[in-house]
Amino acid sequence: MSEPKSPTPTPAGDTYKGWVFKWTNYIKGYQRRWFVLSNGLLSYYRTQAEMGHTCRGTINLATATITVDDACNFVISNGGAQTYHLKASCEVERQRWITALELAKAKAARMQAESDDSGDDFSSSSPPAAHGQGGGSHNSEVQFALRTLGSKVEDLSTCNDLISKHGSALQRSLSELDSLRLTGEAGDKIRQVTERATLFRITSNAMINACRDFLTLAQGHSKRWQKALQAEREQRVRLEETLEQLAKQHNHLERAFRGAAQSNANADNKSVTGPGKGEASDEDDENEFFDAMEEAPEFITVPADPQFHKRSSSNVSGFNSEMCPDDQSLNEEPLAMNQESSCQELVPLKKRRTRISDKPNYSLNLWSIMKNCIGKELSKIPMPVNFNEPISMLQRLSEDLEYHELLDKAAKSQSSLEQMCYVAAFSVSSYSTTVHRTGKPFNPLLGETYELDRRRESGYRSLCEQVSHHPPAAAHHAISDRGWTLRQEITVASKFRGKYLSIMPLGTIHAIFEKGNNHYTWKKVTTTVHNIIVGKLWIDQSGEIDVVNHTTGDRCHLKFAPYSYFSRDVARKVTGVVMDKDGKAHYVLSGTWDEKMEFSRVMQSSRGGENGTEGKQKTVYQTLKAREVWRRNPLPDGAETMYYFTALALTLNEPEDGVAPTDSRRRPDQRLMEDGHWEEANAEKQRLEEKQRSARREREREAASQRTSSQSEEGAPHDNYQALWFEHCEDQITGEPVHIYKGGYWEAKDHGTWEDCQDIF
């Protein structure tokens, strides 16, 4: 169906857009297409999303003919080379398109006729610019405005010609009716309609004449307008300069006052950490001085209840941190250096690698392998390394910590609701690395581990272990010196459906903060890999996430919108609302999972607006200006030849001394693939998988012999494997059976004692 729009082109771009049905062939008949009328050209696309890259056809209306077939159908042809048979949704919509097309055709014909004189026009208009750059620029702006106004008047004149044309046809029809010598009431009605049609034509002509008079008057007063505009611009520049000077003076006075206060504090032997946190709030105010001025009108115009003013005045620092979340990162690095300076200030940070070997160009048909695996579990499909990327699932899980600074900011938040915004943004950020990553990570071997020690650089260290093989499950534990702990156990359920691959991560992610003892939980959404059979592989994330603060009862509901062929929303869109335990909304989150997230503070909410899909009214939130809370880091140079790895991912498989013998960095098939030796990697992968199966059969025999010796009931073979660094227990928050880090790994690393580690490689 076409969208109702005004037939008159908009002042911004003389365009007219909408859905129209176009005849394609006798099999498909009429198909809905998106038509765009602009600058005398009529183009069409399959969808609105194609406008940026793929045009299906274009007709120049200057030489085209427009004919009407019936109430809804019309034809556009340029003499035989191109002919569009179109159908509108109704007669009114068809007439809107016909009017817009005739207007555009008349304008295109007029521009084509005047094109020969364009050189003279340019030469006559160029001398004023030569008198001075500023004066010429302003004069050209006024002249451009006058030309635009004249163009609009010409459009109105064209409308007048069309009205006269259709009015004459109407009067001829009425005259034919009048010639039938109708008597009585019918004849009076016809004469009345004829008189009204004549008055309508006279009124239209008067309107066109009035517009021409207005254009003449505007041209006569153009110099006065130009002088007034120049004076206003100069006054605005002077005000901006004055305001900037005042801001700099205010900034200088605040710095001087803060320096004096800090000197007094140092004289009183106060701790370094305490003033550091206090200064963060002051520096936020300082660096956001201009933004605060810009947002001042929003506080005035947005209606707020008295409780908000009372709360904001009683917690000034918390309010500032909510308004300026990005500024808190200013003091993160000094804090981290202070924490480590006692023992490591003279030790330089390790330089991480920034490149790996380029991905070889080996051709392999995915469908030839996958066609026999439809409906099977992905972890049970024997996949060659050609479809892998040279990191394991444990390393991919550790990659969630790429945007750990969001948790650092959350740990310093004054408000639990503000903290929820950072945690929610962190839950979204973990998907940003998947937008181009169509490669499959290596399935970890049972007992395989991976450590990510970034304590000196970023204040955290992380450990993952494959705690189960059927079903595959990985336990992850990360702890930071900046006041947070992250743990999760993820079991991946996946199904191949022929055209696409669905990956459903099962398990709960926990984030615990020392400050306030806030405990958050959330789950992951479904990942879908499309175009398995034919076409370019692409990944989509869809589903809903509930981030819950079990300490305060706060909740954030995030929705990942799935890709839709007919959707008008931005792709990969994520929206969410942060609510307290009473269900009152405080923040609105919006953005995309592959680019950035923003949050806006809710000032007032009400029921209203358009009805939802189920007939329910949508909630309308009145918010302040949106603030960016997270943005994706740019990919390194040449990432397209390095599996689209991020800067962190490039370092995950970098060899390190002192790691456990079960660490993924020591896995031979993965190392061979990274070095570009794919054939050797495939052979090594088969050897490792067979070794793992043999170890599993040995554990099952031992379990069976133990049951026989204890005279227990006979049953199916049972694998009595127990994880080394994680213990199996029941989660106190969710009640789920999970594996929680029991300690001992980092101590074993410090002493170099790995006797308990199995030989899995």
PDB file of C-alpha atoms in Angstrom, residues 52-312:
ATOM      1  CA  GLY A  52      21.375   3.565  -0.604  1.00  0.00           C
ATOM      2  CA  HIS A  53      22.806   0.995  -3.015  1.00  0.00           C
ATOM      3  CA  THR A  54      20.433  -0.675  -5.525  1.00  0.00           C
ATOM      4  CA  CYS A  55      18.047   1.111  -7.903  1.00  0.00           C
ATOM      5  CA  ARG A  56      15.793  -1.188  -9.910  1.00  0.00           C
ATOM      6  CA  GLY A  57      14.856   1.354 -12.615  1.00  0.00           C
ATOM      7  CA  THR A  58      14.518   5.063 -13.447  1.00  0.00           C
ATOM      8  CA  ILE A  59      12.412   7.091 -15.899  1.00  0.00           C
ATOM      9  CA  ASN A  60      13.080  10.711 -16.903  1.00  0.00           C
ATOM     10  CA  LEU A  61       9.722  12.449 -16.746  1.00  0.00           C
ATOM     11  CA  ALA A  62      10.803  15.294 -19.062  1.00  0.00           C
ATOM     12  CA  THR A  63      10.117  13.067 -22.090  1.00  0.00           C
ATOM     13  CA  ALA A  64       7.624  10.646 -20.523  1.00  0.00           C
ATOM     14  CA  THR A  65       3.886  10.319 -21.048  1.00  0.00           C
ATOM     15  CA  ILE A  66       1.461   9.722 -18.205  1.00  0.00           C
ATOM     16  CA  THR A  67      -1.870   8.043 -18.933  1.00  0.00           C
ATOM     17  CA  VAL A  68      -4.677   6.841 -16.689  1.00  0.00           C
ATOM     18  CA  ASP A  69      -6.249   3.438 -17.289  1.00  0.00           C
ATOM     19  CA  ASP A  70      -8.981   3.253 -14.658  1.00  0.00           C
ATOM     20  CA  ALA A  71      -9.743   4.257 -11.085  1.00  0.00           C
ATOM     21  CA  CYS A  72      -6.464   2.906  -9.654  1.00  0.00           C
ATOM     22  CA  ASN A  73      -4.187   2.054 -12.602  1.00  0.00           C
ATOM     23  CA  PHE A  74      -1.901   4.404 -14.525  1.00  0.00           C
ATOM     24  CA  VAL A  75       0.928   3.997 -17.019  1.00  0.00           C
ATOM     25  CA  ILE A  76       4.217   5.898 -17.375  1.00  0.00           C
ATOM     26  CA  SER A  77       6.196   5.463 -20.602  1.00  0.00           C
ATOM     27  CA  ASN A  78       9.121   7.239 -22.247  1.00  0.00           C
ATOM     28  CA  GLY A  79       8.387   6.159 -25.802  1.00  0.00           C
ATOM     29  CA  GLY A  80       8.739   2.385 -25.675  1.00  0.00           C
ATOM     30  CA  ALA A  81      12.100   1.810 -24.042  1.00  0.00           C
ATOM     31  CA  GLN A  82      10.619   1.869 -20.550  1.00  0.00           C
ATOM     32  CA  THR A  83       7.011   1.453 -19.513  1.00  0.00           C
ATOM     33  CA  TYR A  84       5.744   1.146 -15.937  1.00  0.00           C
ATOM     34  CA  HIS A  85       2.251  -0.235 -15.364  1.00  0.00           C
ATOM     35  CA  LEU A  86       1.384   0.935 -11.864  1.00  0.00           C
ATOM     36  CA  LYS A  87      -1.557   0.502  -9.521  1.00  0.00           C
ATOM     37  CA  ALA A  88      -2.348   2.603  -6.458  1.00  0.00           C
ATOM     38  CA  SER A  89      -4.231   1.359  -3.432  1.00  0.00           C
ATOM     39  CA  CYS A  90      -7.209   3.625  -4.119  1.00  0.00           C
ATOM     40  CA  GLU A  91      -8.425   6.328  -6.498  1.00  0.00           C
ATOM     41  CA  VAL A  92      -7.427   9.143  -4.153  1.00  0.00           C
ATOM     42  CA  GLU A  93      -3.872   7.841  -3.901  1.00  0.00           C
ATOM     43  CA  ARG A  94      -3.686   7.424  -7.673  1.00  0.00           C
ATOM     44  CA  GLN A  95      -4.733  11.069  -8.155  1.00  0.00           C
ATOM     45  CA  ARG A  96      -2.049  12.200  -5.687  1.00  0.00           C
ATOM     46  CA  TRP A  97       0.606  10.403  -7.688  1.00  0.00           C
ATOM     47  CA  ILE A  98      -0.749  11.717 -11.012  1.00  0.00           C
ATOM     48  CA  THR A  99      -0.668  15.294  -9.705  1.00  0.00           C
ATOM     49  CA  ALA A 100       2.854  14.900  -8.331  1.00  0.00           C
ATOM     50  CA  LEU A 101       4.056  13.287 -11.582  1.00  0.00           C
ATOM     51  CA  GLU A 102       2.570  16.018 -13.764  1.00  0.00           C
ATOM     52  CA  LEU A 103       4.117  18.689 -11.564  1.00  0.00           C
ATOM     53  CA  ALA A 104       7.509  17.013 -11.774  1.00  0.00           C
ATOM     54  CA  LYS A 105       7.157  16.542 -15.532  1.00  0.00           C
ATOM     55  CA  ALA A 106       6.349  20.212 -16.084  1.00  0.00           C
ATOM     56  CA  LYS A 107       9.271  21.305 -13.935  1.00  0.00           C
ATOM     57  CA  ALA A 108      11.677  18.890 -15.660  1.00  0.00           C
ATOM     58  CA  ALA A 109      10.579  20.124 -19.087  1.00  0.00           C
ATOM     59  CA  ARG A 110      11.022  23.734 -17.969  1.00  0.00           C
ATOM     60  CA  MET A 111      14.520  23.046 -16.606  1.00  0.00           C
ATOM     61  CA  GLN A 112      15.488  21.268 -19.822  1.00  0.00           C
ATOM     62  CA  ALA A 113      14.312  24.227 -21.903  1.00  0.00           C
ATOM     63  CA  GLU A 114      16.270  26.668 -19.766  1.00  0.00           C
ATOM     64  CA  SER A 115      19.463  24.565 -19.682  1.00  0.00           C
ATOM     65  CA  ASP A 116      20.845  26.312 -22.780  1.00  0.00           C
ATOM     66  CA  ASP A 117      20.757  29.661 -20.991  1.00  0.00           C
ATOM     67  CA  SER A 118      22.354  28.373 -17.755  1.00  0.00           C
ATOM     68  CA  GLY A 119      25.816  29.633 -18.735  1.00  0.00           C
ATOM     69  CA  ASP A 120      24.577  33.184 -19.072  1.00  0.00           C
ATOM     70  CA  ASP A 121      22.831  32.948 -15.720  1.00  0.00           C
ATOM     71  CA  PHE A 122      26.011  31.823 -13.993  1.00  0.00           C
ATOM     72  CA  SER A 123      28.099  34.562 -15.580  1.00  0.00           C
ATOM     73  CA  SER A 124      25.629  37.237 -14.558  1.00  0.00           C
ATOM     74  CA  SER A 125      25.440  36.014 -10.987  1.00  0.00           C
ATOM     75  CA  SER A 126      29.181  35.554 -10.426  1.00  0.00           C
ATOM     76  CA  PRO A 127      30.375  39.208 -10.169  1.00  0.00           C
ATOM     77  CA  PRO A 128      28.810  39.950  -6.751  1.00  0.00           C
ATOM     78  CA  ALA A 129      30.924  37.194  -5.183  1.00  0.00           C
ATOM     79  CA  ALA A 130      34.066  38.845  -6.473  1.00  0.00           C
ATOM     80  CA  HIS A 131      33.590  41.924  -4.297  1.00  0.00           C
ATOM     81  CA  GLY A 132      34.270  39.986  -1.142  1.00  0.00           C
ATOM     82  CA  GLN A 133      34.066  36.485   0.131  1.00  0.00           C
ATOM     83  CA  GLY A 134      31.684  37.254   2.970  1.00  0.00           C
ATOM     84  CA  GLY A 135      29.413  39.598   1.027  1.00  0.00           C
ATOM     85  CA  GLY A 136      29.316  37.315  -1.979  1.00  0.00           C
ATOM     86  CA  SER A 137      28.434  34.354   0.205  1.00  0.00           C
ATOM     87  CA  HIS A 138      25.552  36.153   1.893  1.00  0.00           C
ATOM     88  CA  ASN A 139      24.329  37.580  -1.416  1.00  0.00           C
ATOM     89  CA  SER A 140      24.399  34.145  -3.020  1.00  0.00           C
ATOM     90  CA  GLU A 141      22.352  32.766  -0.123  1.00  0.00           C
ATOM     91  CA  VAL A 142      19.695  35.440  -0.637  1.00  0.00           C
ATOM     92  CA  GLN A 143      19.723  34.907  -4.396  1.00  0.00           C
ATOM     93  CA  PHE A 144      19.383  31.170  -3.875  1.00  0.00           C
ATOM     94  CA  ALA A 145      16.426  31.744  -1.574  1.00  0.00           C
ATOM     95  CA  LEU A 146      14.801  34.001  -4.161  1.00  0.00           C
ATOM     96  CA  ARG A 147      15.384  31.462  -6.938  1.00  0.00           C
ATOM     97  CA  THR A 148      13.871  28.752  -4.746  1.00  0.00           C
ATOM     98  CA  LEU A 149      10.890  30.974  -4.042  1.00  0.00           C
ATOM     99  CA  GLY A 150      10.510  31.654  -7.755  1.00  0.00           C
ATOM    100  CA  SER A 151      10.644  27.939  -8.446  1.00  0.00           C
ATOM    101  CA  LYS A 152       7.845  27.361  -5.974  1.00  0.00           C
ATOM    102  CA  VAL A 153       5.761  30.045  -7.652  1.00  0.00           C
ATOM    103  CA  GLU A 154       6.365  28.320 -10.987  1.00  0.00           C
ATOM    104  CA  ASP A 155       5.112  25.132  -9.385  1.00  0.00           C
ATOM    105  CA  LEU A 156       1.994  26.949  -8.293  1.00  0.00           C
ATOM    106  CA  SER A 157       1.590  28.224 -11.834  1.00  0.00           C
ATOM    107  CA  THR A 158       1.818  24.684 -13.110  1.00  0.00           C
ATOM    108  CA  CYS A 159      -0.825  23.715 -10.585  1.00  0.00           C
ATOM    109  CA  ASN A 160      -2.982  26.511 -11.971  1.00  0.00           C
ATOM    110  CA  ASP A 161      -2.586  25.148 -15.498  1.00  0.00           C
ATOM    111  CA  LEU A 162      -3.554  21.690 -14.290  1.00  0.00           C
ATOM    112  CA  ILE A 163      -6.545  23.063 -12.414  1.00  0.00           C
ATOM    113  CA  SER A 164      -7.605  24.990 -15.534  1.00  0.00           C
ATOM    114  CA  LYS A 165      -7.204  21.870 -17.640  1.00  0.00           C
ATOM    115  CA  HIS A 166      -9.234  19.678 -15.324  1.00  0.00           C
ATOM    116  CA  GLY A 167     -11.731  22.465 -14.706  1.00  0.00           C
ATOM    117  CA  SER A 168     -12.329  22.921 -18.423  1.00  0.00           C
ATOM    118  CA  ALA A 169     -12.911  19.209 -18.787  1.00  0.00           C
ATOM    119  CA  LEU A 170     -15.354  19.351 -15.903  1.00  0.00           C
ATOM    120  CA  GLN A 171     -17.204  22.271 -17.449  1.00  0.00           C
ATOM    121  CA  ARG A 172     -17.413  20.500 -20.796  1.00  0.00           C
ATOM    122  CA  SER A 173     -18.941  17.505 -19.050  1.00  0.00           C
ATOM    123  CA  LEU A 174     -21.401  19.765 -17.259  1.00  0.00           C
ATOM    124  CA  SER A 175     -22.265  21.496 -20.531  1.00  0.00           C
ATOM    125  CA  GLU A 176     -22.961  18.140 -22.108  1.00  0.00           C
ATOM    126  CA  LEU A 177     -25.279  17.357 -19.231  1.00  0.00           C
ATOM    127  CA  ASP A 178     -26.905  20.751 -19.588  1.00  0.00           C
ATOM    128  CA  SER A 179     -27.481  20.107 -23.309  1.00  0.00           C
ATOM    129  CA  LEU A 180     -29.661  17.205 -22.347  1.00  0.00           C
ATOM    130  CA  ARG A 181     -32.245  19.851 -21.376  1.00  0.00           C
ATOM    131  CA  LEU A 182     -32.746  18.557 -17.910  1.00  0.00           C
ATOM    132  CA  THR A 183     -35.514  20.416 -16.148  1.00  0.00           C
ATOM    133  CA  GLY A 184     -36.469  21.006 -12.620  1.00  0.00           C
ATOM    134  CA  GLU A 185     -34.140  20.363  -9.707  1.00  0.00           C
ATOM    135  CA  ALA A 186     -31.514  18.468 -11.778  1.00  0.00           C
ATOM    136  CA  GLY A 187     -30.967  21.431 -14.096  1.00  0.00           C
ATOM    137  CA  ASP A 188     -30.592  23.822 -11.182  1.00  0.00           C
ATOM    138  CA  LYS A 189     -28.006  21.554  -9.594  1.00  0.00           C
ATOM    139  CA  ILE A 190     -25.958  21.399 -12.806  1.00  0.00           C
ATOM    140  CA  ARG A 191     -25.966  25.183 -13.174  1.00  0.00           C
ATOM    141  CA  GLN A 192     -24.938  25.550  -9.549  1.00  0.00           C
ATOM    142  CA  VAL A 193     -21.980  23.167  -9.989  1.00  0.00           C
ATOM    143  CA  THR A 194     -20.933  25.009 -13.161  1.00  0.00           C
ATOM    144  CA  GLU A 195     -20.897  28.339 -11.356  1.00  0.00           C
ATOM    145  CA  ARG A 196     -18.822  26.902  -8.511  1.00  0.00           C
ATOM    146  CA  ALA A 197     -16.297  25.430 -10.943  1.00  0.00           C
ATOM    147  CA  THR A 198     -15.918  28.811 -12.619  1.00  0.00           C
ATOM    148  CA  LEU A 199     -15.401  30.532  -9.268  1.00  0.00           C
ATOM    149  CA  PHE A 200     -12.773  27.928  -8.377  1.00  0.00           C
ATOM    150  CA  ARG A 201     -10.793  28.707 -11.561  1.00  0.00           C
ATOM    151  CA  ILE A 202     -10.990  32.443 -10.904  1.00  0.00           C
ATOM    152  CA  THR A 203      -9.776  31.955  -7.335  1.00  0.00           C
ATOM    153  CA  SER A 204      -6.849  29.808  -8.484  1.00  0.00           C
ATOM    154  CA  ASN A 205      -5.758  32.471 -10.983  1.00  0.00           C
ATOM    155  CA  ALA A 206      -5.945  35.105  -8.267  1.00  0.00           C
ATOM    156  CA  MET A 207      -3.759  32.984  -5.998  1.00  0.00           C
ATOM    157  CA  ILE A 208      -1.081  32.638  -8.683  1.00  0.00           C
ATOM    158  CA  ASN A 209      -1.104  36.385  -9.345  1.00  0.00           C
ATOM    159  CA  ALA A 210      -0.762  37.101  -5.633  1.00  0.00           C
ATOM    160  CA  CYS A 211       2.260  34.780  -5.433  1.00  0.00           C
ATOM    161  CA  ARG A 212       3.903  36.590  -8.355  1.00  0.00           C
ATOM    162  CA  ASP A 213       3.353  39.918  -6.631  1.00  0.00           C
ATOM    163  CA  PHE A 214       4.921  38.508  -3.466  1.00  0.00           C
ATOM    164  CA  LEU A 215       8.004  37.394  -5.411  1.00  0.00           C
ATOM    165  CA  THR A 216       8.436  40.847  -6.920  1.00  0.00           C
ATOM    166  CA  LEU A 217       8.124  42.437  -3.495  1.00  0.00           C
ATOM    167  CA  ALA A 218      10.641  39.990  -1.995  1.00  0.00           C
ATOM    168  CA  GLN A 219      13.172  40.796  -4.710  1.00  0.00           C
ATOM    169  CA  GLY A 220      12.730  44.507  -4.070  1.00  0.00           C
ATOM    170  CA  HIS A 221      13.458  44.104  -0.337  1.00  0.00           C
ATOM    171  CA  SER A 222      16.308  41.566  -0.680  1.00  0.00           C
ATOM    172  CA  LYS A 223      19.047  44.123   0.145  1.00  0.00           C
ATOM    173  CA  ARG A 224      17.309  45.168   3.366  1.00  0.00           C
ATOM    174  CA  TRP A 225      16.918  41.532   4.370  1.00  0.00           C
ATOM    175  CA  GLN A 226      20.580  40.890   3.632  1.00  0.00           C
ATOM    176  CA  LYS A 227      21.735  43.754   5.878  1.00  0.00           C
ATOM    177  CA  ALA A 228      19.456  42.658   8.715  1.00  0.00           C
ATOM    178  CA  LEU A 229      20.697  39.076   8.441  1.00  0.00           C
ATOM    179  CA  GLN A 230      24.320  40.205   8.489  1.00  0.00           C
ATOM    180  CA  ALA A 231      23.716  42.306  11.608  1.00  0.00           C
ATOM    181  CA  GLU A 232      22.078  39.375  13.398  1.00  0.00           C
ATOM    182  CA  ARG A 233      24.981  37.080  12.514  1.00  0.00           C
ATOM    183  CA  GLU A 234      27.578  39.549  13.773  1.00  0.00           C
ATOM    184  CA  GLN A 235      25.668  40.009  17.024  1.00  0.00           C
ATOM    185  CA  ARG A 236      25.443  36.252  17.507  1.00  0.00           C
ATOM    186  CA  VAL A 237      29.192  35.861  16.952  1.00  0.00           C
ATOM    187  CA  ARG A 238      29.911  38.570  19.524  1.00  0.00           C
ATOM    188  CA  LEU A 239      27.629  36.880  22.057  1.00  0.00           C
ATOM    189  CA  GLU A 240      29.285  33.497  21.475  1.00  0.00           C
ATOM    190  CA  GLU A 241      32.741  34.994  21.967  1.00  0.00           C
ATOM    191  CA  THR A 242      31.636  36.722  25.163  1.00  0.00           C
ATOM    192  CA  LEU A 243      30.072  33.532  26.469  1.00  0.00           C
ATOM    193  CA  GLU A 244      33.242  31.572  25.704  1.00  0.00           C
ATOM    194  CA  GLN A 245      35.378  34.089  27.583  1.00  0.00           C
ATOM    195  CA  LEU A 246      33.077  33.898  30.597  1.00  0.00           C
ATOM    196  CA  ALA A 247      33.202  30.121  30.549  1.00  0.00           C
ATOM    197  CA  LYS A 248      37.009  30.124  30.430  1.00  0.00           C
ATOM    198  CA  GLN A 249      37.171  32.578  33.335  1.00  0.00           C
ATOM    199  CA  HIS A 250      34.734  30.452  35.322  1.00  0.00           C
ATOM    200  CA  ASN A 251      36.773  27.356  34.544  1.00  0.00           C
ATOM    201  CA  HIS A 252      40.017  29.066  35.603  1.00  0.00           C
ATOM    202  CA  LEU A 253      38.507  30.222  38.910  1.00  0.00           C
ATOM    203  CA  GLU A 254      37.228  26.717  39.677  1.00  0.00           C
ATOM    204  CA  ARG A 255      40.640  25.192  38.982  1.00  0.00           C
ATOM    205  CA  ALA A 256      42.344  27.732  41.214  1.00  0.00           C
ATOM    206  CA  PHE A 257      39.850  27.081  44.011  1.00  0.00           C
ATOM    207  CA  ARG A 258      40.212  23.309  43.637  1.00  0.00           C
ATOM    208  CA  GLY A 259      44.006  23.557  43.684  1.00  0.00           C
ATOM    209  CA  ALA A 260      43.884  25.493  46.934  1.00  0.00           C
ATOM    210  CA  ALA A 261      41.450  23.012  48.458  1.00  0.00           C
ATOM    211  CA  GLN A 262      43.622  20.067  47.389  1.00  0.00           C
ATOM    212  CA  SER A 263      46.696  21.676  48.929  1.00  0.00           C
ATOM    213  CA  ASN A 264      44.853  22.031  52.219  1.00  0.00           C
ATOM    214  CA  ALA A 265      43.728  18.418  52.009  1.00  0.00           C
ATOM    215  CA  ASN A 266      47.276  17.171  51.437  1.00  0.00           C
ATOM    216  CA  ALA A 267      48.432  19.218  54.397  1.00  0.00           C
ATOM    217  CA  ASP A 268      45.903  17.407  56.583  1.00  0.00           C
ATOM    218  CA  ASN A 269      47.353  14.005  55.460  1.00  0.00           C
ATOM    219  CA  LYS A 270      44.142  12.797  53.829  1.00  0.00           C
ATOM    220  CA  SER A 271      44.221   9.584  51.777  1.00  0.00           C
ATOM    221  CA  VAL A 272      44.804   9.708  48.037  1.00  0.00           C
ATOM    222  CA  THR A 273      41.843   7.531  47.147  1.00  0.00           C
ATOM    223  CA  GLY A 274      39.229   9.539  49.015  1.00  0.00           C
ATOM    224  CA  PRO A 275      39.846  12.930  47.357  1.00  0.00           C
ATOM    225  CA  GLY A 276      40.252  11.170  43.995  1.00  0.00           C
ATOM    226  CA  LYS A 277      36.653  10.063  44.065  1.00  0.00           C
ATOM    227  CA  GLY A 278      35.465  13.449  45.196  1.00  0.00           C
ATOM    228  CA  GLU A 279      37.395  15.201  42.466  1.00  0.00           C
ATOM    229  CA  ALA A 280      35.813  13.016  39.829  1.00  0.00           C
ATOM    230  CA  SER A 281      32.450  14.618  40.491  1.00  0.00           C
ATOM    231  CA  ASP A 282      33.947  18.135  40.376  1.00  0.00           C
ATOM    232  CA  GLU A 283      35.746  17.451  37.142  1.00  0.00           C
ATOM    233  CA  ASP A 284      32.535  16.154  35.659  1.00  0.00           C
ATOM    234  CA  ASP A 285      30.929  19.517  36.329  1.00  0.00           C
ATOM    235  CA  GLU A 286      33.936  21.318  34.931  1.00  0.00           C
ATOM    236  CA  ASN A 287      34.280  19.403  31.702  1.00  0.00           C
ATOM    237  CA  GLU A 288      30.543  19.362  31.033  1.00  0.00           C
ATOM    238  CA  PHE A 289      30.109  23.098  31.590  1.00  0.00           C
ATOM    239  CA  PHE A 290      28.883  23.838  28.076  1.00  0.00           C
ATOM    240  CA  ASP A 291      26.695  20.734  27.904  1.00  0.00           C
ATOM    241  CA  ALA A 292      25.025  21.740  31.145  1.00  0.00           C
ATOM    242  CA  MET A 293      24.198  25.120  29.632  1.00  0.00           C
ATOM    243  CA  GLU A 294      22.770  23.469  26.537  1.00  0.00           C
ATOM    244  CA  GLU A 295      20.546  21.168  28.604  1.00  0.00           C
ATOM    245  CA  ALA A 296      19.274  23.886  30.912  1.00  0.00           C
ATOM    246  CA  PRO A 297      16.175  24.599  28.765  1.00  0.00           C
ATOM    247  CA  GLU A 298      15.240  20.926  28.911  1.00  0.00           C
ATOM    248  CA  PHE A 299      14.956  21.096  32.685  1.00  0.00           C
ATOM    249  CA  ILE A 300      12.623  24.021  32.316  1.00  0.00           C
ATOM    250  CA  THR A 301      10.437  22.802  29.513  1.00  0.00           C
ATOM    251  CA  VAL A 302      10.068  19.175  30.631  1.00  0.00           C
ATOM    252  CA  PRO A 303       7.411  18.934  33.355  1.00  0.00           C
ATOM    253  CA  ALA A 304       8.684  17.208  36.496  1.00  0.00           C
ATOM    254  CA  ASP A 305       7.034  16.314  39.759  1.00  0.00           C
ATOM    255  CA  PRO A 306       8.237  17.975  42.996  1.00  0.00           C
ATOM    256  CA  GLN A 307       9.845  14.736  44.195  1.00  0.00           C
ATOM    257  CA  PHE A 308      12.380  14.938  41.378  1.00  0.00           C
ATOM    258  CA  HIS A 309      13.548  18.415  42.365  1.00  0.00           C
ATOM    259  CA  LYS A 310      13.822  17.363  45.984  1.00  0.00           C
ATOM    260  CA  ARG A 311      15.804  14.261  45.101  1.00  0.00           C
ATOM    261  CA  SER A 312      18.161  16.050  42.716  1.00  0.00           C
TER     262      SER A 312
END
